[in-house]
PDB file of C-alpha atoms in Angstrom:
ATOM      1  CA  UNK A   1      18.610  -0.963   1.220  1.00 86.00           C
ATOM      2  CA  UNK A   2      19.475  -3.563   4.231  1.00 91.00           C
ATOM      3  CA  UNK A   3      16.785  -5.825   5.319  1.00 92.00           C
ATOM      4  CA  UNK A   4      16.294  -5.542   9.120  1.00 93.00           C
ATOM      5  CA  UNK A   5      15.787  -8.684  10.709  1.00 90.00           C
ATOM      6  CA  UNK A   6      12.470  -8.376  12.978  1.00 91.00           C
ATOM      7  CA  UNK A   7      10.937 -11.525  14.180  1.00 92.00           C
ATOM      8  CA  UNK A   8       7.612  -9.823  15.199  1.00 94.00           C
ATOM      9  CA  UNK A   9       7.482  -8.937  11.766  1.00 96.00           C
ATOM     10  CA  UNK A  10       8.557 -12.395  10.318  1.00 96.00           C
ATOM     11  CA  UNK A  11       5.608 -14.081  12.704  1.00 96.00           C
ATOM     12  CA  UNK A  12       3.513 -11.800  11.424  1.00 97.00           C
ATOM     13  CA  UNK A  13       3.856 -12.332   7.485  1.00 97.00           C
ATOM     14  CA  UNK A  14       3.755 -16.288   8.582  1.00 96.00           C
ATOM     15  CA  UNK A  15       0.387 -15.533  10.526  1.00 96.00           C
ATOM     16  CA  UNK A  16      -1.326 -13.844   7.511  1.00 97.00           C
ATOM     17  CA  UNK A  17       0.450 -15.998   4.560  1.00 96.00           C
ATOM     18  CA  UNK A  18      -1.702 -19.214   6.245  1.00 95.00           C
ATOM     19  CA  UNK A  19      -4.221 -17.205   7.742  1.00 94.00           C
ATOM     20  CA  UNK A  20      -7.123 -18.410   5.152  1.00 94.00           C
ATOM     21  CA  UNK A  21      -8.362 -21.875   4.382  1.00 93.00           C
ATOM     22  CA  UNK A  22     -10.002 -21.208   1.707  1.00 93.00           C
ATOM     23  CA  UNK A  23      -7.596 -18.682  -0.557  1.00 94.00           C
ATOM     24  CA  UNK A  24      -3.725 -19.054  -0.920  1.00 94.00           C
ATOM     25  CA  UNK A  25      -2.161 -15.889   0.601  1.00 95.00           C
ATOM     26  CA  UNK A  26       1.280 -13.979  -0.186  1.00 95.00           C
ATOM     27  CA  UNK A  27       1.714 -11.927   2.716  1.00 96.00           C
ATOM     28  CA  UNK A  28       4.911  -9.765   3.334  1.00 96.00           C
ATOM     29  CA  UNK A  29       5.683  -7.604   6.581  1.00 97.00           C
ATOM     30  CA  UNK A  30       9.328  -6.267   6.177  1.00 97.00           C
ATOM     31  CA  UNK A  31      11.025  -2.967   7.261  1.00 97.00           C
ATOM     32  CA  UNK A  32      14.192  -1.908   5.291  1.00 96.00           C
ATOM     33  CA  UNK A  33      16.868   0.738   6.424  1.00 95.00           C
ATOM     34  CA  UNK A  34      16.699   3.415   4.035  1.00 92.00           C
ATOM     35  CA  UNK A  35      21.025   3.612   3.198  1.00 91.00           C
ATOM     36  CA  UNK A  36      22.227   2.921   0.047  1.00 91.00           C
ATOM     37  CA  UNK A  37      25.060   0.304  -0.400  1.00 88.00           C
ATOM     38  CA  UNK A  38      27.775   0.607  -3.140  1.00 89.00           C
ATOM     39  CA  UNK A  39      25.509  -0.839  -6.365  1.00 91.00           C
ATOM     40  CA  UNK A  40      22.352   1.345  -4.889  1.00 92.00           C
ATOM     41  CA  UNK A  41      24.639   4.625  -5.012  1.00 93.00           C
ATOM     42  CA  UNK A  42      25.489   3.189  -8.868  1.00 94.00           C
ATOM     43  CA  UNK A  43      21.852   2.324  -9.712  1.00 93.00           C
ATOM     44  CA  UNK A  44      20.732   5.973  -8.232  1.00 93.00           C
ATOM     45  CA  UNK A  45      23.296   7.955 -10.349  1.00 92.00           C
ATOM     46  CA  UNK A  46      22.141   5.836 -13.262  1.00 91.00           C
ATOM     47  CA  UNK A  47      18.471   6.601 -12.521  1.00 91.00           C
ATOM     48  CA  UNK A  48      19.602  10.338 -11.741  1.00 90.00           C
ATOM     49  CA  UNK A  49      21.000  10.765 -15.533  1.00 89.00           C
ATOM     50  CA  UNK A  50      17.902   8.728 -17.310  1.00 87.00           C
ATOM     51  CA  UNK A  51      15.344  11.219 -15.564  1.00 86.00           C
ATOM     52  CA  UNK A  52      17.439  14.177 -16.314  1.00 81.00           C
ATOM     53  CA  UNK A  53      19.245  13.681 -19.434  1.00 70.00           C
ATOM     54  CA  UNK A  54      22.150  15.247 -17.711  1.00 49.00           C
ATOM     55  CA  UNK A  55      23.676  14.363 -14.319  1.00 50.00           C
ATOM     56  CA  UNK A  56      25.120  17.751 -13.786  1.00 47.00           C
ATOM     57  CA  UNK A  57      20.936  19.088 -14.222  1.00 47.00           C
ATOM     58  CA  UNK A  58      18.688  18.913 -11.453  1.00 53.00           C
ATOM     59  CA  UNK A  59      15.781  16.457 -12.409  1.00 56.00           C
ATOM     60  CA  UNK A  60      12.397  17.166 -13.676  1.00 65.00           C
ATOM     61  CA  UNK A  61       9.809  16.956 -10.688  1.00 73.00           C
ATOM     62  CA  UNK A  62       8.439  13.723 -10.495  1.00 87.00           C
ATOM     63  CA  UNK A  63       4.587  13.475 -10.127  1.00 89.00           C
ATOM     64  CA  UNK A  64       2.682  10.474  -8.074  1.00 92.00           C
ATOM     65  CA  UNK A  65      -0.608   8.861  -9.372  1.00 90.00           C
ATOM     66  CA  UNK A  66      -3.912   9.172  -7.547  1.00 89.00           C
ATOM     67  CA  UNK A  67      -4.594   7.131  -4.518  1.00 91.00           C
ATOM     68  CA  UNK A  68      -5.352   3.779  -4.671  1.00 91.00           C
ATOM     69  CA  UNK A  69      -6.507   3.289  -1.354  1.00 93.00           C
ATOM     70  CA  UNK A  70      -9.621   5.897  -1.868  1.00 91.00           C
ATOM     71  CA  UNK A  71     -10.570   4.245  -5.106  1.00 91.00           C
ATOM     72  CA  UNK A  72     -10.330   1.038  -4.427  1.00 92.00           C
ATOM     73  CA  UNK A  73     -12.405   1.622  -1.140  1.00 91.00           C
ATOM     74  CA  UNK A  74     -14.870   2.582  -3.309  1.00 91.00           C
ATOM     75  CA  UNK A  75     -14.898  -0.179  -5.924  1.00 92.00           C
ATOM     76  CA  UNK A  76     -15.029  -3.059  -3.083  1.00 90.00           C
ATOM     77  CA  UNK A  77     -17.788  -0.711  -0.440  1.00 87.00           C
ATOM     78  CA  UNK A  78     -19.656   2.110  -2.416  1.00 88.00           C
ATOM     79  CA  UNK A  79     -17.858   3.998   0.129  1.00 81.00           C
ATOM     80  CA  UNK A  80     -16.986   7.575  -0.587  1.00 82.00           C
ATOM     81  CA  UNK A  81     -14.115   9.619   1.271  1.00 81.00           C
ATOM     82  CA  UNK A  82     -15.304  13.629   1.597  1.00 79.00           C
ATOM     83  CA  UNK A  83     -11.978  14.733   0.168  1.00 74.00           C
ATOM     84  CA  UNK A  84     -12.381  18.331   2.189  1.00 77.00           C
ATOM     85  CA  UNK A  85     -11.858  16.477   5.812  1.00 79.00           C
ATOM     86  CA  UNK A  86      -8.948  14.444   5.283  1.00 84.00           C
ATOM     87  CA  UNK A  87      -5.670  14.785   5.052  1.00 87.00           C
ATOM     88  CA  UNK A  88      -3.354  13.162   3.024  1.00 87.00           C
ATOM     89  CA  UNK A  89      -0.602  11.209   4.448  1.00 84.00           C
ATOM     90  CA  UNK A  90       2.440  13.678   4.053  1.00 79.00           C
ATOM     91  CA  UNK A  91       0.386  16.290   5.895  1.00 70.00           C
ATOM     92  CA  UNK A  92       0.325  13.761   8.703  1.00 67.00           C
ATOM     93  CA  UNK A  93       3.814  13.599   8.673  1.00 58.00           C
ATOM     94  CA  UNK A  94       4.579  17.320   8.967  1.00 56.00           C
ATOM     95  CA  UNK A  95       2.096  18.107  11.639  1.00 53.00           C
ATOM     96  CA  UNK A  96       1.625  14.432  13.489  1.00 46.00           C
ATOM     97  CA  UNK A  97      -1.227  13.979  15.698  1.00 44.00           C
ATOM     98  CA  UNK A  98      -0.898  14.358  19.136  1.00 40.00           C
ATOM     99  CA  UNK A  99      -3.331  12.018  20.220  1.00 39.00           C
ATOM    100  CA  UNK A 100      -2.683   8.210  19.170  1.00 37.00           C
ATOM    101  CA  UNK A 101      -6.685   8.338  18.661  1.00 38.00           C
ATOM    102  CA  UNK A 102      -6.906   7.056  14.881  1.00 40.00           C
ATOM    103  CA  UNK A 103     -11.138   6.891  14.688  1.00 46.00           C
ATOM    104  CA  UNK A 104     -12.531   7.378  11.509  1.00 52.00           C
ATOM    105  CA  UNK A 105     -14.295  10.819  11.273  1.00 50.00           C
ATOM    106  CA  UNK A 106     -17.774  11.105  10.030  1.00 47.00           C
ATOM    107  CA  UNK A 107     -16.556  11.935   6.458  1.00 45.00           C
ATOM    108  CA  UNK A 108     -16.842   8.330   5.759  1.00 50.00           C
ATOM    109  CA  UNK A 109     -20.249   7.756   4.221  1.00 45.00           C
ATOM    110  CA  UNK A 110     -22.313   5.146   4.304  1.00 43.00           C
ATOM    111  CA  UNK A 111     -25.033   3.430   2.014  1.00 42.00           C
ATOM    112  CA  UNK A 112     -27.653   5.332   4.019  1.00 40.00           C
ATOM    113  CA  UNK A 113     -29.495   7.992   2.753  1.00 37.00           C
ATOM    114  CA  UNK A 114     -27.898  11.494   2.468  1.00 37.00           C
ATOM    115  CA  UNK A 115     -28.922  15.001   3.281  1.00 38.00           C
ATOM    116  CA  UNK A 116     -29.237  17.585   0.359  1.00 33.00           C
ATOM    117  CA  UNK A 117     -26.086  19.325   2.537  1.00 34.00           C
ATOM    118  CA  UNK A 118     -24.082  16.293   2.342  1.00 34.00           C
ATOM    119  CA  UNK A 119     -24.375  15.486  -1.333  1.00 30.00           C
ATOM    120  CA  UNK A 120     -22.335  18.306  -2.147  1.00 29.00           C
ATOM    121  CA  UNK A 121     -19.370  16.439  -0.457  1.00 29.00           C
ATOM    122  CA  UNK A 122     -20.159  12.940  -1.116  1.00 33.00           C
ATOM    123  CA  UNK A 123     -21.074  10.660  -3.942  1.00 31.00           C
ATOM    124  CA  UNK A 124     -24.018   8.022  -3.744  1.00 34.00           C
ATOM    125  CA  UNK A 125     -23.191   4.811  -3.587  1.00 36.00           C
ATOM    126  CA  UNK A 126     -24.820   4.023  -6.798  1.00 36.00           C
ATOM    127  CA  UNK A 127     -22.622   6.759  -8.506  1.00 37.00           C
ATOM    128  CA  UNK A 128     -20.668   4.922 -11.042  1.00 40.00           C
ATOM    129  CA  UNK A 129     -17.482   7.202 -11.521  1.00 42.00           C
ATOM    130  CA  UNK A 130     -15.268   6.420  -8.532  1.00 46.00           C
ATOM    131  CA  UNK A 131     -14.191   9.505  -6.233  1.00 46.00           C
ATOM    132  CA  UNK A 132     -11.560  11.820  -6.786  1.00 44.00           C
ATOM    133  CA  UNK A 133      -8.441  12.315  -4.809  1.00 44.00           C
ATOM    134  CA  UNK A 134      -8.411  15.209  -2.797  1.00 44.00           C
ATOM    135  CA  UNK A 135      -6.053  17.958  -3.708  1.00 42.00           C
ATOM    136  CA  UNK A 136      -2.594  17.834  -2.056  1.00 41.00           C
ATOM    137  CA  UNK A 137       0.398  20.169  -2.679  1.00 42.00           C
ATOM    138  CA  UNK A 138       2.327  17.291  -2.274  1.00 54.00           C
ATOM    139  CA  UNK A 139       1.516  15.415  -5.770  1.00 75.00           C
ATOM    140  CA  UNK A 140       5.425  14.656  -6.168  1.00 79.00           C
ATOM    141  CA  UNK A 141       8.234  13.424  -4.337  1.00 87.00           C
ATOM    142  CA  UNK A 142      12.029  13.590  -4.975  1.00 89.00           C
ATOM    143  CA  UNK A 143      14.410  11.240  -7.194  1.00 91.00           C
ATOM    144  CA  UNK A 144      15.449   9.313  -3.899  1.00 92.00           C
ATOM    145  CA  UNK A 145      12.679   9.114  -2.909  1.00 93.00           C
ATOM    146  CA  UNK A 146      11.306   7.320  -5.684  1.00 93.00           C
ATOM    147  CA  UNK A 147      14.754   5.041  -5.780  1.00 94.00           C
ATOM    148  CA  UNK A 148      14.221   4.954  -2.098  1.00 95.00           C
ATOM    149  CA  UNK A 149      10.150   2.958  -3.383  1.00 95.00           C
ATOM    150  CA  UNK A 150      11.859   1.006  -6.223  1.00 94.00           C
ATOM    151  CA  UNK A 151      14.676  -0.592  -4.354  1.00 94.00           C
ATOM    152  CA  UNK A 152      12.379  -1.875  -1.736  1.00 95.00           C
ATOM    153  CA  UNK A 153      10.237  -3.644  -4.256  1.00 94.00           C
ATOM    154  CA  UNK A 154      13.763  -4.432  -5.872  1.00 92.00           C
ATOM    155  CA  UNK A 155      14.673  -6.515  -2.250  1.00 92.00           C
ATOM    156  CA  UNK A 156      11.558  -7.921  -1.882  1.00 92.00           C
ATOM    157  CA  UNK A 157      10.877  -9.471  -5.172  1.00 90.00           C
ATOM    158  CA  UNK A 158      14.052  -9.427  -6.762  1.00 81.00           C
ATOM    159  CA  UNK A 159      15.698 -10.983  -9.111  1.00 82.00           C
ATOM    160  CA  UNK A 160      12.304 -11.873 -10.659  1.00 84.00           C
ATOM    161  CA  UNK A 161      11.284  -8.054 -10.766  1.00 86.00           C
ATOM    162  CA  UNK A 162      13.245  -5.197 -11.790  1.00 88.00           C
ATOM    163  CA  UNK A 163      11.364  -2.097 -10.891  1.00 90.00           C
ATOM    164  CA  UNK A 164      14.210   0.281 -11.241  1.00 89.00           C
ATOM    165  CA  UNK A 165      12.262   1.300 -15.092  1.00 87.00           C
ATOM    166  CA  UNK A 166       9.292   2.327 -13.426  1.00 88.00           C
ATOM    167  CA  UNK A 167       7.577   5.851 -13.536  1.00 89.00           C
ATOM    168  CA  UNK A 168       6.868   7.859 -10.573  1.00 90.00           C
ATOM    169  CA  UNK A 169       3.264   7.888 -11.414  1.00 91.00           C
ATOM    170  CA  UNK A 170       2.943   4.052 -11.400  1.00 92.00           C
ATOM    171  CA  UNK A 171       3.350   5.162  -7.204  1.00 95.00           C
ATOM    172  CA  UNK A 172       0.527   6.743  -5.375  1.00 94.00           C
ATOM    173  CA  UNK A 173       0.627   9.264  -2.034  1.00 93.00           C
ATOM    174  CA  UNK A 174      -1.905   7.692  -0.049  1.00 94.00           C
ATOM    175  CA  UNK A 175      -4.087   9.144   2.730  1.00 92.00           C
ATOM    176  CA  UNK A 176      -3.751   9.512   6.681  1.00 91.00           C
ATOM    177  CA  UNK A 177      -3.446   6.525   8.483  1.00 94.00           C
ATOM    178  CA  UNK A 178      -6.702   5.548  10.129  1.00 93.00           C
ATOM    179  CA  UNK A 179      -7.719   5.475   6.237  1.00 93.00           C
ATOM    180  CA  UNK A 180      -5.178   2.911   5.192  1.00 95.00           C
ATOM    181  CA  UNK A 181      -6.001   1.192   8.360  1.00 96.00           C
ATOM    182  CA  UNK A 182      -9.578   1.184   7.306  1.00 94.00           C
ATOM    183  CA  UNK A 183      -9.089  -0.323   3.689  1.00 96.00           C
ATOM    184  CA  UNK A 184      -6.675  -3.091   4.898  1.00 97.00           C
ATOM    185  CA  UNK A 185      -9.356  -4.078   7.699  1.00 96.00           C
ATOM    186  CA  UNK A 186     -11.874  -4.449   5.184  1.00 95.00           C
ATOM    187  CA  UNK A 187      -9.877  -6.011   2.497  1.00 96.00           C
ATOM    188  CA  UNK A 188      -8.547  -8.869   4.894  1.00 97.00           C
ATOM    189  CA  UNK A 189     -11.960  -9.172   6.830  1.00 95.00           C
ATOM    190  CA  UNK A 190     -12.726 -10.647   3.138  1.00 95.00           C
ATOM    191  CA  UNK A 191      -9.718 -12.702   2.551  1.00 96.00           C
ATOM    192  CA  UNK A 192      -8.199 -13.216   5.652  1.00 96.00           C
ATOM    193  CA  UNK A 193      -9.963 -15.362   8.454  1.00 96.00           C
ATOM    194  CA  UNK A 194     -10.411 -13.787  12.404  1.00 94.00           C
ATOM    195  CA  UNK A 195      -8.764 -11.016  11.231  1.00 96.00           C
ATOM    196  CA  UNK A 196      -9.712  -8.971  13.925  1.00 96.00           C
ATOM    197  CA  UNK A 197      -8.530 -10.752  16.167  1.00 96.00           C
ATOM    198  CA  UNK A 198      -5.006 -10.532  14.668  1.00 96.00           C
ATOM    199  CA  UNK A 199      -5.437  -6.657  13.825  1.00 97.00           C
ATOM    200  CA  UNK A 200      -4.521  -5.424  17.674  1.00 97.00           C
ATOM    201  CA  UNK A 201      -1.325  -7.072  17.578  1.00 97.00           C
ATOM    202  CA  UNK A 202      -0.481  -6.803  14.054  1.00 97.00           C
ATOM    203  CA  UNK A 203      -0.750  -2.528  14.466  1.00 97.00           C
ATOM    204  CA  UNK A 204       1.218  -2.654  17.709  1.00 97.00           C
ATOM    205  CA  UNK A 205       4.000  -4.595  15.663  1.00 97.00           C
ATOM    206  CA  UNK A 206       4.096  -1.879  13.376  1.00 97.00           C
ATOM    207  CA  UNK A 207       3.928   1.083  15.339  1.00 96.00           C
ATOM    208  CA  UNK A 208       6.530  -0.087  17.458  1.00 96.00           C
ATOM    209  CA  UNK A 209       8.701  -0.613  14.015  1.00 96.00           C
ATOM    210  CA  UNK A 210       7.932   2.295  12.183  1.00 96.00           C
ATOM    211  CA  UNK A 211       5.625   4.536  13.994  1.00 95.00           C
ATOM    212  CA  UNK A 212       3.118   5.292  10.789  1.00 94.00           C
ATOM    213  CA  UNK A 213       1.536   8.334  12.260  1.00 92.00           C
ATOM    214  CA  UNK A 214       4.671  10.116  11.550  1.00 92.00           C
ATOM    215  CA  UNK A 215       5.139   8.290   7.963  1.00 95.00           C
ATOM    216  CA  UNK A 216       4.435   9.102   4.403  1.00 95.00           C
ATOM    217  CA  UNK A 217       2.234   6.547   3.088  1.00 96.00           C
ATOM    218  CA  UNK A 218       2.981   5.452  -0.102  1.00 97.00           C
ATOM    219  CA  UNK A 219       1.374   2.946  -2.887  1.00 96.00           C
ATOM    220  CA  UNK A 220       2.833   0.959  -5.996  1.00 94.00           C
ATOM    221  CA  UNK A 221       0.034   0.850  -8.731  1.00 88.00           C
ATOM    222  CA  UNK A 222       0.114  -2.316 -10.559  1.00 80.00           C
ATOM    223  CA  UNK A 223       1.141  -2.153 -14.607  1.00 74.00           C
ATOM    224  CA  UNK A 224      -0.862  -5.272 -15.204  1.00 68.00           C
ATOM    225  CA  UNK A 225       1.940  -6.429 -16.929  1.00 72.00           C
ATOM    226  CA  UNK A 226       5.143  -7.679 -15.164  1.00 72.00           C
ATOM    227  CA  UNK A 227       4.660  -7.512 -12.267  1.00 83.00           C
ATOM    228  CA  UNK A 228       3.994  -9.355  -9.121  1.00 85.00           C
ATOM    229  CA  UNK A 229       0.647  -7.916  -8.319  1.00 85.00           C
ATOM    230  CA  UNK A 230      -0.519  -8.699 -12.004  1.00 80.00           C
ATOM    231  CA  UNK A 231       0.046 -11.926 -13.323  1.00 74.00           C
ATOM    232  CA  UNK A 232      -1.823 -14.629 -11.236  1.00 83.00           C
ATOM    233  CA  UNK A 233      -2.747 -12.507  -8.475  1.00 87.00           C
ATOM    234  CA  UNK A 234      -6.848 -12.429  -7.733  1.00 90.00           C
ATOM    235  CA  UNK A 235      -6.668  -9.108  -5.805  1.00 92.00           C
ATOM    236  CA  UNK A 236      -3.985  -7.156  -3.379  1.00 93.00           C
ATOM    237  CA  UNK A 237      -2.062  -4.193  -1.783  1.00 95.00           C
ATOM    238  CA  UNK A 238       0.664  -2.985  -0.932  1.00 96.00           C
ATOM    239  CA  UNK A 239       1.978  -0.110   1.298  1.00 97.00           C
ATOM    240  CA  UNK A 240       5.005   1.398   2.062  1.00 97.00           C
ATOM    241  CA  UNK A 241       5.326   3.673   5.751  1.00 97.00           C
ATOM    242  CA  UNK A 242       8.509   5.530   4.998  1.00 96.00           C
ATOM    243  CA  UNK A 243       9.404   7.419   8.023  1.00 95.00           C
ATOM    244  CA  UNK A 244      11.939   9.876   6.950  1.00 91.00           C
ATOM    245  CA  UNK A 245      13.351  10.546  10.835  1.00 92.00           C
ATOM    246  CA  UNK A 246      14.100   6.800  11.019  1.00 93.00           C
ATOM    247  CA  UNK A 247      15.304   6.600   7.382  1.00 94.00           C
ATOM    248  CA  UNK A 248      13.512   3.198   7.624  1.00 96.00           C
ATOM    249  CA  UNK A 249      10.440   1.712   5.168  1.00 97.00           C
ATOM    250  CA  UNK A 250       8.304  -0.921   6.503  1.00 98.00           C
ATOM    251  CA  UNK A 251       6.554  -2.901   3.374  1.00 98.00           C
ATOM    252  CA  UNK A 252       3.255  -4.298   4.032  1.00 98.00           C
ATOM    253  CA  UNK A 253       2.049  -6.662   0.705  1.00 97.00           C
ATOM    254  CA  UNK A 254      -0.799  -9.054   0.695  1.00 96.00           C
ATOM    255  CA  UNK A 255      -1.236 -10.865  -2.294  1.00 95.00           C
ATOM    256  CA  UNK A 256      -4.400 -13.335  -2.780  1.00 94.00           C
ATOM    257  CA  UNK A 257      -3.688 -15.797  -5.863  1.00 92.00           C
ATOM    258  CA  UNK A 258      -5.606 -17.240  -8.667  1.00 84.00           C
ATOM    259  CA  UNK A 259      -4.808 -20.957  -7.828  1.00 77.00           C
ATOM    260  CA  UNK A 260      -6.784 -20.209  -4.561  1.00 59.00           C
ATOM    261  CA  UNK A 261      -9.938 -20.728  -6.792  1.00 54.00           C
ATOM    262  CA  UNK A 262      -8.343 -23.495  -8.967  1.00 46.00           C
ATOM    263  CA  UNK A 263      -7.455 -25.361  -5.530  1.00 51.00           C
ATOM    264  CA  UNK A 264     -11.437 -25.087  -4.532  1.00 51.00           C
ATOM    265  CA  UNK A 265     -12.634 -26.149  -7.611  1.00 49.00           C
ATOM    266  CA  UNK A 266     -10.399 -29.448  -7.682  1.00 52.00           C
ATOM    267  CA  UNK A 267     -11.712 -29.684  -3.990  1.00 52.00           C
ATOM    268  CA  UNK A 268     -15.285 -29.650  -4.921  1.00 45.00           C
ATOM    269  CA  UNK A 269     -14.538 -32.032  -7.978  1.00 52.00           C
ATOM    270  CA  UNK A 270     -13.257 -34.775  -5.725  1.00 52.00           C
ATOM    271  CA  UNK A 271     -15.874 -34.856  -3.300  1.00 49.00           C
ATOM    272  CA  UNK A 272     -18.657 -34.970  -6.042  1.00 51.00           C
ATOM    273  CA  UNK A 273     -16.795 -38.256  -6.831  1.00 49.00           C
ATOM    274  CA  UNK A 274     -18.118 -40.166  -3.569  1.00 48.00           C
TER     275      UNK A 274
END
């Protein structure tokens, strides 16, 4: 994996990393060309004999978790996703849109009050098991392209990390793009300030990058336990737009951390002294 160097991208991370006054933000916009270099071609052949048992064996399919995106929608709105009308986010890929139109259909409910018709698709809000993902033929991807996941979180966070020992299910296929956009509006209208007034620029950044109408959207699920969306970190995402045609992955991380409520308390403290 090869960084690419992309000031618009670099501006960007800088923009939303000091974009709050209030929380202390991690933010990381980077795009990565997808060819290996000598160790990579090493580590994959390792990775290729630990998930087979046999390198001369083709390996076991590898299945993705659930989306994180659709649940975690849910726990921070009460919003529920009819799982009939979208897509998920490989379908996009095979059969892109043609119209750069990415509205969010009517699927996405609301806290108003439902039709009888509609609550056979969607959950109330006051529904306390969180929605399920809808059903996708593509539950698993191949071995590269889970060492393809790993060594980007590898270059980004590395040495610290080592993710080359995680599963395939600690990754998630996420849904179509005007989805994702969705959840990372609302998550940074909380944490990030005049978002929305960064958003048109940040999206034409990326689309000029990576063009994520035509990418597989993919998720790393924290483990809670070594990792860098675990320890210390109050709340987060992350994303990876692989698009296979450019053999390039653009990362997009946010990470808001616990000292950002340590930092407000010590604030408050001080001025309670005068």
């Amino acid at each position: 994996m090869k960084l690419l160097d992309q000031l618009g991208l670099e501006g960007l991370s800088s923009l939303l990393s000091n974009g709050s006054k209030r929380y202390k933000i991690d933010a990381r916009l980077e795009s990565y060309s997808c060819k290996m270099v000598s160790e990579e071609k090493r580590q994959f052949k390792e990775l290729v004999s630990r998930l087979s048992g046999d390198e001369s064996q083709e390996c076991p399919v590898l299945y993705l978790g659930s989306s994180q995106t659709l649940r975690d929608l849910y726990e921070m709105t009460g919003q529920v996703v009819d799982p009939e009308t979208i897509r998920m986010s490989v379908e996009q890929y095979q059969s892109p849109p043609i119209s750069s139109s990415l509205s969010p259909p009517r699927s996405l409910c609301s806290g108003r009050k439902r039709a009888r018709s509609e609550a056979s698709v969607c959950l109330d809000d006051s529904t306390s098991e969180p929605p399920c993902s809808p059903k996708s033929s593509a539950s698993s991807l191949s071995t590269k392209d889970l060492f393809c996941l790993m060594s980007t979180l590898n270059s980004c966070f590395g040495p610290t990390y080592d993710f080359l020992t995680a599963r395939s299910d600690e990754f998630c296929l996420e849904p179509e793009l005007w989805l994702v956009k969705h959840y990372i509006s609302r998550f940074c209208s909380i944490y990030v300030d005049k978002y929305e007034d960064l958003a048109p620029h940040l999206w034409k950044v990326i689309g000029d990058e990576i063009v994520p109408a035509q990418c597989c959207i993919y998720s790393y699920r924290p483990d809670h336990l070594s990792d860098p969306y675990s320890s210390g970190c109050l709340a987060s995402f992350n994303y990876f737009f692989y698009n296979r045609c450019l053999r390039r992955v653009l990362f997009f991380s946010l990470r808001v951390l616990n000292d950002s409520l340590v930092e407000d308390e010590d604030e408050l403290n001080e001025s309670n002294l005068y």
